[in-house]
PDB file of C-alpha atoms in Angstrom:
ATOM      1  CA  MET G  10      -3.805  17.452  -0.536  1.00 93.00           C
ATOM      2  CA  LYS G  11      -5.225  17.951  -4.028  1.00 96.00           C
ATOM      3  CA  PHE G  12      -4.201  16.531  -7.407  1.00 97.00           C
ATOM      4  CA  LYS G  13      -6.318  17.363 -10.409  1.00 94.00           C
ATOM      5  CA  ASN G  14      -9.909  16.946  -9.129  1.00 95.00           C
ATOM      6  CA  VAL G  15      -9.099  14.581  -6.227  1.00 97.00           C
ATOM      7  CA  VAL G  16      -9.001  16.039  -2.708  1.00 98.00           C
ATOM      8  CA  THR G  17      -7.793  13.918   0.214  1.00 98.00           C
ATOM      9  CA  PRO G  18      -8.967  14.455   3.824  1.00 97.00           C
ATOM     10  CA  ASN G  19      -5.371  14.179   5.076  1.00 98.00           C
ATOM     11  CA  ASP G  20      -1.860  13.466   3.824  1.00 98.00           C
ATOM     12  CA  VAL G  21      -1.355   9.924   5.176  1.00 98.00           C
ATOM     13  CA  PHE G  22      -2.032   7.201   2.607  1.00 98.00           C
ATOM     14  CA  LEU G  23      -2.115   3.391   2.559  1.00 98.00           C
ATOM     15  CA  ALA G  24       0.343   1.870   0.081  1.00 97.00           C
ATOM     16  CA  PRO G  25      -0.862  -0.806  -2.341  1.00 96.00           C
ATOM     17  CA  MET G  26       0.597  -4.171  -1.287  1.00 94.00           C
ATOM     18  CA  ALA G  27      -0.043  -7.414  -3.155  1.00 91.00           C
ATOM     19  CA  GLY G  28      -1.802  -9.963  -0.974  1.00 89.00           C
ATOM     20  CA  ILE G  29      -2.347  -7.434   1.819  1.00 93.00           C
ATOM     21  CA  THR G  30      -4.375  -4.391   0.785  1.00 95.00           C
ATOM     22  CA  ASP G  31      -7.492  -6.155  -0.401  1.00 94.00           C
ATOM     23  CA  LEU G  32     -10.950  -4.659   0.094  1.00 96.00           C
ATOM     24  CA  PRO G  33     -11.456  -5.705   3.766  1.00 96.00           C
ATOM     25  CA  PHE G  34      -8.077  -4.355   4.887  1.00 97.00           C
ATOM     26  CA  ARG G  35      -8.533  -1.090   2.966  1.00 97.00           C
ATOM     27  CA  LEU G  36     -11.916  -0.531   4.603  1.00 97.00           C
ATOM     28  CA  ILE G  37     -10.424  -1.022   8.055  1.00 98.00           C
ATOM     29  CA  CYS G  38      -7.545   1.354   7.311  1.00 98.00           C
ATOM     30  CA  LYS G  39     -10.022   3.962   6.052  1.00 98.00           C
ATOM     31  CA  GLU G  40     -11.908   3.680   9.345  1.00 97.00           C
ATOM     32  CA  PHE G  41      -8.684   4.507  11.169  1.00 98.00           C
ATOM     33  CA  GLY G  42      -8.016   7.556   9.045  1.00 98.00           C
ATOM     34  CA  ALA G  43      -6.108   6.570   5.891  1.00 98.00           C
ATOM     35  CA  GLY G  44      -6.467   9.605   3.654  1.00 98.00           C
ATOM     36  CA  MET G  45      -6.245   7.631   0.412  1.00 98.00           C
ATOM     37  CA  VAL G  46      -6.042   3.973  -0.585  1.00 98.00           C
ATOM     38  CA  TYR G  47      -5.186   1.928  -3.672  1.00 97.00           C
ATOM     39  CA  THR G  48      -6.275  -1.475  -4.892  1.00 96.00           C
ATOM     40  CA  GLU G  49      -3.725  -4.239  -4.974  1.00 95.00           C
ATOM     41  CA  MET G  50      -1.506  -4.228  -8.051  1.00 95.00           C
ATOM     42  CA  VAL G  51      -3.492  -5.514 -11.057  1.00 95.00           C
ATOM     43  CA  SER G  52      -2.021  -6.797 -14.310  1.00 95.00           C
ATOM     44  CA  ALA G  53      -3.149  -4.826 -17.362  1.00 95.00           C
ATOM     45  CA  LYS G  54      -2.598  -7.985 -19.435  1.00 93.00           C
ATOM     46  CA  GLY G  55      -4.738  -9.930 -16.978  1.00 91.00           C
ATOM     47  CA  LEU G  56      -7.564  -7.464 -17.540  1.00 92.00           C
ATOM     48  CA  PHE G  57      -7.013  -7.615 -21.287  1.00 91.00           C
ATOM     49  CA  TYR G  58      -7.456 -11.395 -21.192  1.00 87.00           C
ATOM     50  CA  ASP G  59     -10.543 -11.014 -18.981  1.00 79.00           C
ATOM     51  CA  SER G  60      -9.063 -12.561 -15.817  1.00 74.00           C
ATOM     52  CA  GLU G  61     -11.745 -12.942 -13.123  1.00 79.00           C
ATOM     53  CA  ARG G  62      -9.092 -12.649 -10.404  1.00 79.00           C
ATOM     54  CA  SER G  63      -7.940  -9.314 -11.808  1.00 82.00           C
ATOM     55  CA  LYS G  64     -11.518  -8.041 -11.832  1.00 77.00           C
ATOM     56  CA  LEU G  65     -12.015  -9.090  -8.191  1.00 80.00           C
ATOM     57  CA  LEU G  66      -8.921  -7.120  -7.154  1.00 87.00           C
ATOM     58  CA  LEU G  67     -10.544  -3.976  -8.559  1.00 90.00           C
ATOM     59  CA  SER G  68     -13.672  -4.200  -6.365  1.00 88.00           C
ATOM     60  CA  VAL G  69     -14.134  -0.978  -4.402  1.00 93.00           C
ATOM     61  CA  GLU G  70     -16.804   0.377  -2.073  1.00 94.00           C
ATOM     62  CA  GLU G  71     -18.210   3.819  -1.370  1.00 95.00           C
ATOM     63  CA  GLN G  72     -16.440   4.200   2.004  1.00 95.00           C
ATOM     64  CA  GLU G  73     -13.019   3.967   0.350  1.00 97.00           C
ATOM     65  CA  HIS G  74     -12.987   7.238  -1.556  1.00 97.00           C
ATOM     66  CA  PRO G  75     -10.635   8.576  -2.634  1.00 98.00           C
ATOM     67  CA  VAL G  76      -9.443   5.232  -3.990  1.00 98.00           C
ATOM     68  CA  GLY G  77      -7.223   4.461  -6.970  1.00 98.00           C
ATOM     69  CA  ALA G  78      -6.799   1.371  -9.130  1.00 97.00           C
ATOM     70  CA  GLN G  79      -3.161   0.360  -9.432  1.00 97.00           C
ATOM     71  CA  LEU G  80      -2.180  -1.270 -12.710  1.00 97.00           C
ATOM     72  CA  PHE G  81       1.113  -2.689 -13.912  1.00 97.00           C
ATOM     73  CA  GLY G  82       2.424  -3.549 -17.342  1.00 97.00           C
ATOM     74  CA  SER G  83       4.860  -2.395 -20.001  1.00 98.00           C
ATOM     75  CA  ASP G  84       2.747  -2.062 -23.144  1.00 97.00           C
ATOM     76  CA  PRO G  85       1.478   1.531 -23.566  1.00 98.00           C
ATOM     77  CA  LYS G  86      -1.463   0.421 -25.732  1.00 98.00           C
ATOM     78  CA  ILE G  87      -2.684  -2.299 -23.377  1.00 97.00           C
ATOM     79  CA  LEU G  88      -2.200  -0.088 -20.314  1.00 98.00           C
ATOM     80  CA  SER G  89      -4.061   2.843 -21.843  1.00 98.00           C
ATOM     81  CA  ASP G  90      -6.926   0.655 -23.111  1.00 96.00           C
ATOM     82  CA  MET G  91      -7.340  -1.108 -19.776  1.00 96.00           C
ATOM     83  CA  ALA G  92      -7.024   2.141 -17.805  1.00 97.00           C
ATOM     84  CA  LYS G  93      -9.839   3.580 -19.907  1.00 96.00           C
ATOM     85  CA  ILE G  94     -12.060   0.608 -19.077  1.00 94.00           C
ATOM     86  CA  VAL G  95     -11.184   0.701 -15.357  1.00 95.00           C
ATOM     87  CA  CYS G  96     -12.046   4.410 -15.279  1.00 95.00           C
ATOM     88  CA  GLU G  97     -15.630   3.451 -16.045  1.00 92.00           C
ATOM     89  CA  SER G  98     -15.780   1.910 -12.556  1.00 91.00           C
ATOM     90  CA  ASP G  99     -16.048   3.812  -9.283  1.00 93.00           C
ATOM     91  CA  VAL G 100     -12.318   4.466  -8.785  1.00 97.00           C
ATOM     92  CA  ASP G 101     -11.123   8.065  -8.480  1.00 98.00           C
ATOM     93  CA  PHE G 102      -7.813   7.721 -10.301  1.00 98.00           C
ATOM     94  CA  ILE G 103      -5.444   5.300 -12.016  1.00 98.00           C
ATOM     95  CA  ASP G 104      -2.000   4.520 -10.578  1.00 98.00           C
ATOM     96  CA  ILE G 105       0.728   2.733 -12.532  1.00 98.00           C
ATOM     97  CA  ASN G 106       3.292   0.739 -10.604  1.00 98.00           C
ATOM     98  CA  MET G 107       6.830   1.378 -11.806  1.00 98.00           C
ATOM     99  CA  GLY G 108       8.428   0.406  -8.515  1.00 96.00           C
ATOM    100  CA  CYS G 109       7.596  -3.236  -7.754  1.00 95.00           C
ATOM    101  CA  PRO G 110      10.871  -5.161  -7.217  1.00 96.00           C
ATOM    102  CA  ALA G 111       9.462  -8.714  -7.450  1.00 95.00           C
ATOM    103  CA  PRO G 112      11.438 -10.889  -9.915  1.00 95.00           C
ATOM    104  CA  LYS G 113       8.255 -12.275 -11.509  1.00 95.00           C
ATOM    105  CA  ILE G 114       7.319  -8.682 -12.399  1.00 96.00           C
ATOM    106  CA  THR G 115      10.701  -7.264 -13.387  1.00 96.00           C
ATOM    107  CA  LYS G 116      11.660 -10.245 -15.572  1.00 96.00           C
ATOM    108  CA  ASN G 117       8.857  -9.149 -17.907  1.00 95.00           C
ATOM    109  CA  GLY G 118      10.167  -5.593 -18.053  1.00 97.00           C
ATOM    110  CA  GLU G 119       7.400  -4.362 -15.735  1.00 97.00           C
ATOM    111  CA  GLY G 120       7.392  -2.704 -12.300  1.00 97.00           C
ATOM    112  CA  SER G 121      10.760  -1.233 -11.353  1.00 97.00           C
ATOM    113  CA  ALA G 122      12.364  -2.671 -14.524  1.00 97.00           C
ATOM    114  CA  LEU G 123      10.728   0.232 -16.372  1.00 98.00           C
ATOM    115  CA  LEU G 124      13.187   2.573 -14.658  1.00 98.00           C
ATOM    116  CA  LYS G 125      15.843   1.151 -16.980  1.00 97.00           C
ATOM    117  CA  ASN G 126      13.899   2.537 -19.951  1.00 97.00           C
ATOM    118  CA  PRO G 127      12.917   6.190 -19.293  1.00 98.00           C
ATOM    119  CA  GLU G 128      11.733   6.606 -22.884  1.00 98.00           C
ATOM    120  CA  LEU G 129       9.199   3.812 -22.449  1.00 98.00           C
ATOM    121  CA  VAL G 130       8.128   5.339 -19.125  1.00 98.00           C
ATOM    122  CA  GLY G 131       7.285   8.536 -20.993  1.00 98.00           C
ATOM    123  CA  GLU G 132       5.374   6.652 -23.685  1.00 98.00           C
ATOM    124  CA  ILE G 133       3.296   4.783 -21.099  1.00 98.00           C
ATOM    125  CA  VAL G 134       2.450   7.856 -19.048  1.00 98.00           C
ATOM    126  CA  TYR G 135       1.552   9.897 -22.138  1.00 98.00           C
ATOM    127  CA  ALA G 136      -0.632   7.122 -23.584  1.00 98.00           C
ATOM    128  CA  VAL G 137      -2.546   6.515 -20.355  1.00 98.00           C
ATOM    129  CA  ALA G 138      -2.857  10.172 -19.313  1.00 98.00           C
ATOM    130  CA  HIS G 139      -4.358  11.077 -22.697  1.00 97.00           C
ATOM    131  CA  ALA G 140      -6.693   8.065 -22.765  1.00 98.00           C
ATOM    132  CA  ILE G 141      -8.480   8.710 -19.459  1.00 98.00           C
ATOM    133  CA  ASP G 142     -10.441  11.588 -17.953  1.00 97.00           C
ATOM    134  CA  LYS G 143      -9.433  10.795 -14.381  1.00 98.00           C
ATOM    135  CA  PRO G 144      -6.060  11.617 -12.761  1.00 98.00           C
ATOM    136  CA  LEU G 145      -3.053   9.428 -13.439  1.00 98.00           C
ATOM    137  CA  THR G 146      -0.502   8.818 -10.687  1.00 98.00           C
ATOM    138  CA  ILE G 147       2.785   6.923 -10.865  1.00 98.00           C
ATOM    139  CA  LYS G 148       4.855   5.047  -8.273  1.00 98.00           C
ATOM    140  CA  ILE G 149       8.624   4.682  -8.778  1.00 98.00           C
ATOM    141  CA  ARG G 150      11.815   3.896  -6.854  1.00 98.00           C
ATOM    142  CA  LYS G 151      15.033   5.913  -6.713  1.00 97.00           C
ATOM    143  CA  GLY G 152      16.472   3.747  -9.494  1.00 96.00           C
ATOM    144  CA  PHE G 153      16.952   0.142 -10.555  1.00 96.00           C
ATOM    145  CA  ASP G 154      20.319  -0.261  -8.824  1.00 95.00           C
ATOM    146  CA  ASP G 155      23.127   1.858  -7.380  1.00 92.00           C
ATOM    147  CA  ASP G 156      24.601   2.343 -10.855  1.00 93.00           C
ATOM    148  CA  SER G 157      21.386   3.802 -12.254  1.00 93.00           C
ATOM    149  CA  ILE G 158      19.930   6.286  -9.774  1.00 97.00           C
ATOM    150  CA  ASN G 159      17.661   8.158 -12.193  1.00 97.00           C
ATOM    151  CA  ALA G 160      14.587   9.103 -10.165  1.00 98.00           C
ATOM    152  CA  ILE G 161      14.936  12.814 -10.954  1.00 98.00           C
ATOM    153  CA  GLU G 162      15.210  12.214 -14.709  1.00 98.00           C
ATOM    154  CA  VAL G 163      12.266   9.798 -14.640  1.00 98.00           C
ATOM    155  CA  ALA G 164      10.184  12.144 -12.450  1.00 98.00           C
ATOM    156  CA  LYS G 165      10.585  14.990 -14.941  1.00 98.00           C
ATOM    157  CA  ILE G 166       9.560  12.701 -17.811  1.00 98.00           C
ATOM    158  CA  ILE G 167       6.520  11.525 -15.850  1.00 98.00           C
ATOM    159  CA  GLU G 168       5.428  15.089 -15.110  1.00 98.00           C
ATOM    160  CA  GLN G 169       5.904  16.257 -18.697  1.00 98.00           C
ATOM    161  CA  ALA G 170       3.992  13.252 -20.039  1.00 98.00           C
ATOM    162  CA  GLY G 171       0.875  14.180 -18.062  1.00 98.00           C
ATOM    163  CA  ALA G 172       0.805  12.488 -14.650  1.00 98.00           C
ATOM    164  CA  SER G 173      -0.913  14.360 -11.819  1.00 98.00           C
ATOM    165  CA  LEU G 174       1.029  12.932  -8.846  1.00 98.00           C
ATOM    166  CA  LEU G 175       4.226  10.965  -8.225  1.00 98.00           C
ATOM    167  CA  THR G 176       5.069   8.592  -5.381  1.00 98.00           C
ATOM    168  CA  ILE G 177       8.701   7.676  -4.782  1.00 98.00           C
ATOM    169  CA  HIS G 178      10.107   4.909  -2.588  1.00 97.00           C
ATOM    170  CA  GLY G 179      13.588   5.846  -1.441  1.00 97.00           C
ATOM    171  CA  ARG G 180      15.204   2.500  -2.310  1.00 97.00           C
ATOM    172  CA  THR G 181      16.477   0.934  -5.507  1.00 96.00           C
ATOM    173  CA  ARG G 182      15.012  -2.234  -6.948  1.00 96.00           C
ATOM    174  CA  GLU G 183      18.257  -3.980  -6.014  1.00 93.00           C
ATOM    175  CA  GLN G 184      17.656  -3.167  -2.345  1.00 92.00           C
ATOM    176  CA  PHE G 185      14.105  -4.545  -2.306  1.00 90.00           C
ATOM    177  CA  TYR G 186      13.212  -3.564   1.299  1.00 91.00           C
ATOM    178  CA  SER G 187      16.650  -3.892   2.883  1.00 91.00           C
ATOM    179  CA  GLY G 188      18.916  -1.137   4.149  1.00 91.00           C
ATOM    180  CA  GLU G 189      17.688   2.391   4.729  1.00 94.00           C
ATOM    181  CA  ALA G 190      15.393   4.402   2.483  1.00 95.00           C
ATOM    182  CA  ASP G 191      17.090   7.434   0.950  1.00 97.00           C
ATOM    183  CA  TRP G 192      14.947  10.398   1.916  1.00 98.00           C
ATOM    184  CA  ASP G 193      17.325  12.833   0.224  1.00 98.00           C
ATOM    185  CA  ILE G 194      16.323  11.518  -3.213  1.00 98.00           C
ATOM    186  CA  ILE G 195      12.685  12.182  -2.289  1.00 98.00           C
ATOM    187  CA  LYS G 196      13.641  15.767  -1.416  1.00 98.00           C
ATOM    188  CA  ARG G 197      15.498  16.223  -4.695  1.00 98.00           C
ATOM    189  CA  VAL G 198      12.610  14.814  -6.722  1.00 98.00           C
ATOM    190  CA  LYS G 199      10.197  17.129  -4.926  1.00 98.00           C
ATOM    191  CA  GLU G 200      12.400  20.092  -5.763  1.00 98.00           C
ATOM    192  CA  SER G 201      12.639  19.096  -9.430  1.00 98.00           C
ATOM    193  CA  ILE G 202       8.934  18.859 -10.364  1.00 98.00           C
ATOM    194  CA  GLN G 203       5.720  20.793  -9.760  1.00 98.00           C
ATOM    195  CA  ILE G 204       3.170  17.988  -9.342  1.00 98.00           C
ATOM    196  CA  PRO G 205       2.576  16.654  -5.796  1.00 98.00           C
ATOM    197  CA  VAL G 206       5.116  14.155  -4.490  1.00 98.00           C
ATOM    198  CA  VAL G 207       4.316  11.392  -1.991  1.00 98.00           C
ATOM    199  CA  GLY G 208       7.219  10.006   0.070  1.00 98.00           C
ATOM    200  CA  ASN G 209       7.525   6.300   0.855  1.00 98.00           C
ATOM    201  CA  GLY G 210      10.023   4.210   2.818  1.00 97.00           C
ATOM    202  CA  ASP G 211      10.890   3.666   6.493  1.00 96.00           C
ATOM    203  CA  ILE G 212       7.835   5.348   7.989  1.00 97.00           C
ATOM    204  CA  ARG G 213       7.092   3.213  11.022  1.00 97.00           C
ATOM    205  CA  THR G 214       5.955   5.771  13.621  1.00 97.00           C
ATOM    206  CA  PRO G 215       4.146   9.115  13.775  1.00 98.00           C
ATOM    207  CA  GLU G 216       7.502  10.781  14.392  1.00 98.00           C
ATOM    208  CA  ASP G 217       8.917   9.188  11.221  1.00 98.00           C
ATOM    209  CA  ALA G 218       6.062  10.602   9.157  1.00 98.00           C
ATOM    210  CA  LYS G 219       6.584  14.131  10.433  1.00 98.00           C
ATOM    211  CA  ARG G 220      10.339  13.873   9.978  1.00 98.00           C
ATOM    212  CA  MET G 221       9.967  12.750   6.365  1.00 98.00           C
ATOM    213  CA  MET G 222       7.614  15.601   5.538  1.00 98.00           C
ATOM    214  CA  GLU G 223       9.928  18.125   7.153  1.00 98.00           C
ATOM    215  CA  GLN G 224      13.133  16.741   5.632  1.00 98.00           C
ATOM    216  CA  THR G 225      11.853  16.148   2.106  1.00 98.00           C
ATOM    217  CA  GLY G 226       9.061  18.694   1.677  1.00 98.00           C
ATOM    218  CA  CYS G 227       6.863  15.911   0.280  1.00 98.00           C
ATOM    219  CA  ASP G 228       3.142  16.598   0.078  1.00 98.00           C
ATOM    220  CA  ALA G 229       2.036  13.339   1.701  1.00 98.00           C
ATOM    221  CA  VAL G 230       3.384  10.061   3.046  1.00 98.00           C
ATOM    222  CA  LEU G 231       2.631   6.501   1.969  1.00 98.00           C
ATOM    223  CA  ILE G 232       2.522   3.815   4.671  1.00 98.00           C
ATOM    224  CA  GLY G 233       3.269   0.262   3.540  1.00 96.00           C
ATOM    225  CA  ARG G 234       4.563  -2.602   5.666  1.00 94.00           C
ATOM    226  CA  ALA G 235       4.107  -0.641   8.906  1.00 97.00           C
ATOM    227  CA  ALA G 236       0.343  -0.716   8.344  1.00 97.00           C
ATOM    228  CA  GLN G 237       0.034  -4.497   8.170  1.00 96.00           C
ATOM    229  CA  GLY G 238      -1.596  -5.631  11.403  1.00 95.00           C
ATOM    230  CA  ASN G 239      -1.518  -2.001  12.480  1.00 97.00           C
ATOM    231  CA  PRO G 240      -4.333   0.089  10.957  1.00 98.00           C
ATOM    232  CA  TRP G 241      -4.099   2.292  14.061  1.00 98.00           C
ATOM    233  CA  ILE G 242      -0.956   3.845  12.591  1.00 98.00           C
ATOM    234  CA  PHE G 243      -3.082   6.134  10.422  1.00 98.00           C
ATOM    235  CA  LYS G 244      -5.011   7.552  13.369  1.00 98.00           C
ATOM    236  CA  ARG G 245      -1.789   7.951  15.330  1.00 98.00           C
ATOM    237  CA  ILE G 246       0.084   9.725  12.523  1.00 98.00           C
ATOM    238  CA  VAL G 247      -2.785  12.038  11.619  1.00 98.00           C
ATOM    239  CA  HIS G 248      -3.293  12.927  15.289  1.00 98.00           C
ATOM    240  CA  TYR G 249       0.411  13.582  15.788  1.00 98.00           C
ATOM    241  CA  LEU G 250       0.683  15.782  12.698  1.00 98.00           C
ATOM    242  CA  GLN G 251      -2.309  17.809  13.879  1.00 97.00           C
ATOM    243  CA  THR G 252      -1.574  18.064  17.611  1.00 97.00           C
ATOM    244  CA  GLY G 253       2.003  16.953  18.323  1.00 97.00           C
ATOM    245  CA  GLU G 254       0.663  14.317  20.734  1.00 98.00           C
ATOM    246  CA  VAL G 255       1.738  10.684  20.310  1.00 97.00           C
ATOM    247  CA  LEU G 256      -1.173   8.349  21.012  1.00 97.00           C
ATOM    248  CA  PRO G 257      -0.265   5.035  22.710  1.00 95.00           C
ATOM    249  CA  GLU G 258      -0.022   1.772  20.816  1.00 93.00           C
ATOM    250  CA  PRO G 259      -3.267  -0.239  20.978  1.00 94.00           C
ATOM    251  CA  THR G 260      -3.559  -2.897  23.688  1.00 91.00           C
ATOM    252  CA  LEU G 261      -4.466  -6.496  22.856  1.00 90.00           C
ATOM    253  CA  GLU G 262      -7.969  -5.810  24.174  1.00 91.00           C
ATOM    254  CA  GLU G 263      -8.289  -2.980  21.648  1.00 93.00           C
ATOM    255  CA  ARG G 264      -6.873  -5.125  18.872  1.00 93.00           C
ATOM    256  CA  ILE G 265      -9.083  -8.195  19.324  1.00 93.00           C
ATOM    257  CA  PRO G 266     -12.395  -6.709  18.011  1.00 94.00           C
ATOM    258  CA  ILE G 267     -10.623  -5.369  14.918  1.00 96.00           C
ATOM    259  CA  ILE G 268      -8.829  -8.672  14.304  1.00 95.00           C
ATOM    260  CA  LEU G 269     -12.089 -10.608  14.513  1.00 95.00           C
ATOM    261  CA  ARG G 270     -13.935  -8.158  12.275  1.00 95.00           C
ATOM    262  CA  HIS G 271     -11.087  -8.293   9.767  1.00 96.00           C
ATOM    263  CA  ALA G 272     -11.332 -12.103   9.703  1.00 95.00           C
ATOM    264  CA  GLU G 273     -15.115 -11.951   9.286  1.00 95.00           C
ATOM    265  CA  MET G 274     -14.806  -9.476   6.417  1.00 95.00           C
ATOM    266  CA  LEU G 275     -12.167 -11.573   4.673  1.00 94.00           C
ATOM    267  CA  SER G 276     -14.343 -14.689   4.956  1.00 94.00           C
ATOM    268  CA  ALA G 277     -17.341 -12.844   3.585  1.00 93.00           C
ATOM    269  CA  HIS G 278     -15.297 -11.379   0.716  1.00 92.00           C
ATOM    270  CA  LYS G 279     -13.332 -14.484  -0.309  1.00 91.00           C
ATOM    271  CA  GLY G 280     -15.115 -17.401   1.347  1.00 92.00           C
ATOM    272  CA  ASP G 281     -14.159 -19.190   4.576  1.00 91.00           C
ATOM    273  CA  PHE G 282     -11.498 -21.448   3.085  1.00 92.00           C
ATOM    274  CA  ILE G 283      -9.449 -18.724   1.390  1.00 92.00           C
ATOM    275  CA  GLY G 284     -10.351 -15.905   3.769  1.00 93.00           C
ATOM    276  CA  ILE G 285      -9.270 -17.625   6.992  1.00 92.00           C
ATOM    277  CA  ARG G 286      -6.043 -18.880   5.456  1.00 93.00           C
ATOM    278  CA  GLU G 287      -5.164 -15.432   4.139  1.00 93.00           C
ATOM    279  CA  MET G 288      -5.927 -14.061   7.590  1.00 94.00           C
ATOM    280  CA  ARG G 289      -3.002 -16.055   9.019  1.00 93.00           C
ATOM    281  CA  SER G 290      -0.408 -13.574   7.733  1.00 91.00           C
ATOM    282  CA  HIS G 291      -2.459 -10.679   9.088  1.00 95.00           C
ATOM    283  CA  LEU G 292      -2.691 -12.421  12.488  1.00 94.00           C
ATOM    284  CA  THR G 293       1.093 -12.676  12.654  1.00 93.00           C
ATOM    285  CA  ALA G 294       1.337  -8.924  12.097  1.00 94.00           C
ATOM    286  CA  TYR G 295      -1.472  -8.022  14.517  1.00 94.00           C
ATOM    287  CA  VAL G 296       0.266  -9.697  17.478  1.00 91.00           C
ATOM    288  CA  LYS G 297       3.837  -8.727  16.571  1.00 89.00           C
ATOM    289  CA  GLY G 298       5.751  -7.491  19.587  1.00 85.00           C
ATOM    290  CA  LEU G 299       3.275  -8.823  22.151  1.00 83.00           C
ATOM    291  CA  HIS G 300       4.381 -11.227  24.872  1.00 81.00           C
ATOM    292  CA  GLY G 301       3.337 -14.715  23.790  1.00 80.00           C
ATOM    293  CA  ALA G 302       3.300 -13.849  20.083  1.00 84.00           C
ATOM    294  CA  THR G 303       5.888 -16.509  19.242  1.00 86.00           C
ATOM    295  CA  GLU G 304       3.746 -19.300  20.718  1.00 84.00           C
ATOM    296  CA  PHE G 305       0.664 -17.790  19.041  1.00 87.00           C
ATOM    297  CA  ARG G 306       2.345 -17.904  15.618  1.00 86.00           C
ATOM    298  CA  ARG G 307       3.252 -21.577  16.057  1.00 87.00           C
ATOM    299  CA  HIS G 308      -0.432 -22.492  16.081  1.00 86.00           C
ATOM    300  CA  LEU G 309      -1.447 -20.448  13.037  1.00 88.00           C
ATOM    301  CA  THR G 310      -1.032 -23.309  10.543  1.00 83.00           C
ATOM    302  CA  LYS G 311      -3.901 -25.056  12.319  1.00 85.00           C
ATOM    303  CA  VAL G 312      -6.256 -22.080  12.090  1.00 91.00           C
ATOM    304  CA  GLU G 313      -9.152 -22.967   9.776  1.00 91.00           C
ATOM    305  CA  THR G 314     -12.198 -21.236  11.271  1.00 92.00           C
ATOM    306  CA  LEU G 315     -13.167 -18.019  12.986  1.00 92.00           C
ATOM    307  CA  ASP G 316     -13.629 -20.008  16.199  1.00 93.00           C
ATOM    308  CA  ASP G 317      -9.992 -21.162  15.947  1.00 93.00           C
ATOM    309  CA  ILE G 318      -8.912 -17.517  15.797  1.00 93.00           C
ATOM    310  CA  LYS G 319     -11.091 -16.602  18.780  1.00 93.00           C
ATOM    311  CA  TYR G 320      -9.646 -19.481  20.785  1.00 90.00           C
ATOM    312  CA  LEU G 321      -6.044 -18.456  20.091  1.00 90.00           C
ATOM    313  CA  LEU G 322      -6.775 -14.833  20.932  1.00 91.00           C
ATOM    314  CA  ASP G 323      -8.414 -15.873  24.216  1.00 90.00           C
ATOM    315  CA  GLU G 324      -5.322 -17.933  25.068  1.00 86.00           C
ATOM    316  CA  LEU G 325      -3.024 -15.008  24.270  1.00 87.00           C
ATOM    317  CA  SER G 326      -5.179 -12.637  26.290  1.00 86.00           C
ATOM    318  CA  GLU G 327      -5.120 -14.952  29.307  1.00 82.00           C
ATOM    319  CA  GLU G 328      -1.364 -15.283  29.086  1.00 74.00           C
ATOM    320  CA  LEU G 329      -0.938 -11.505  29.078  1.00 72.00           C
ATOM    321  CA  LYS G 330      -3.256 -11.128  32.065  1.00 72.00           C
ATOM    322  CA  ASN G 331      -1.302 -13.707  34.052  1.00 67.00           C
ATOM    323  CA  ARG G 332       2.105 -12.160  33.458  1.00 66.00           C
TER     324      ARG G 332
END
């Protein structure tokens, strides 16, 4: 897929997820075939006030390209100024989050709360698009709630204001991640604008990805929660779209080296204390669905070192062998 001057190697992308898609996880997903990745969501105000944490979230490496920096905010001036500064780094494009449902974001009129103010959406997109020389992409939801399904109206505003690509999650803010994603709204948005549209919501398997592309006509798919603990999903989807063959799920033996490398990378990136503790949520996802996973999860609060992780994985592996 191509938008402006950015060309992706395939049409299967990793969604930005706060607390999940940091640098180590993005690098692993790229290894398994993610066609495009984004940084975690970064506050434009945080950058404005020179937050060190915000700067760390924007760290990218050469292997990630194409990679975008995702910003959030509601002030067109601050967003455009910060986007201009971020564009001086090695990112390929800027993405603005207008879909995050978290109360701490929406209470400030940011994230999906912007969908309630289409005029402001247009002002933000215009200001940022005309301040930077790299592509601008936008992520939205189908609407704020069931009484304000306005994704088509907002999509047209976003296109006219100068964005190069639009991603739409087929749920309202009110739904958060519950219920089913509405793929029909993705189809209708795709039919209403000319810029590329990326579909997001309820893609858990290779078959889901193909079905969404066929049903909606979207140009690419964005994989979110289904990728946590499962970077193999990118290889499996890309392979299925190219060949029609469904590759098997990875075995525990195939997962263990990736889990350990992920933990090592997190420790190196954030230090042992933070890195190993953040790895606990990833560990839960990596072993999901495996026999013995419940017992494994019960011990995660005690995990403090890489050796602790190795020990638990050895125990889980032995249990599976003895079944």
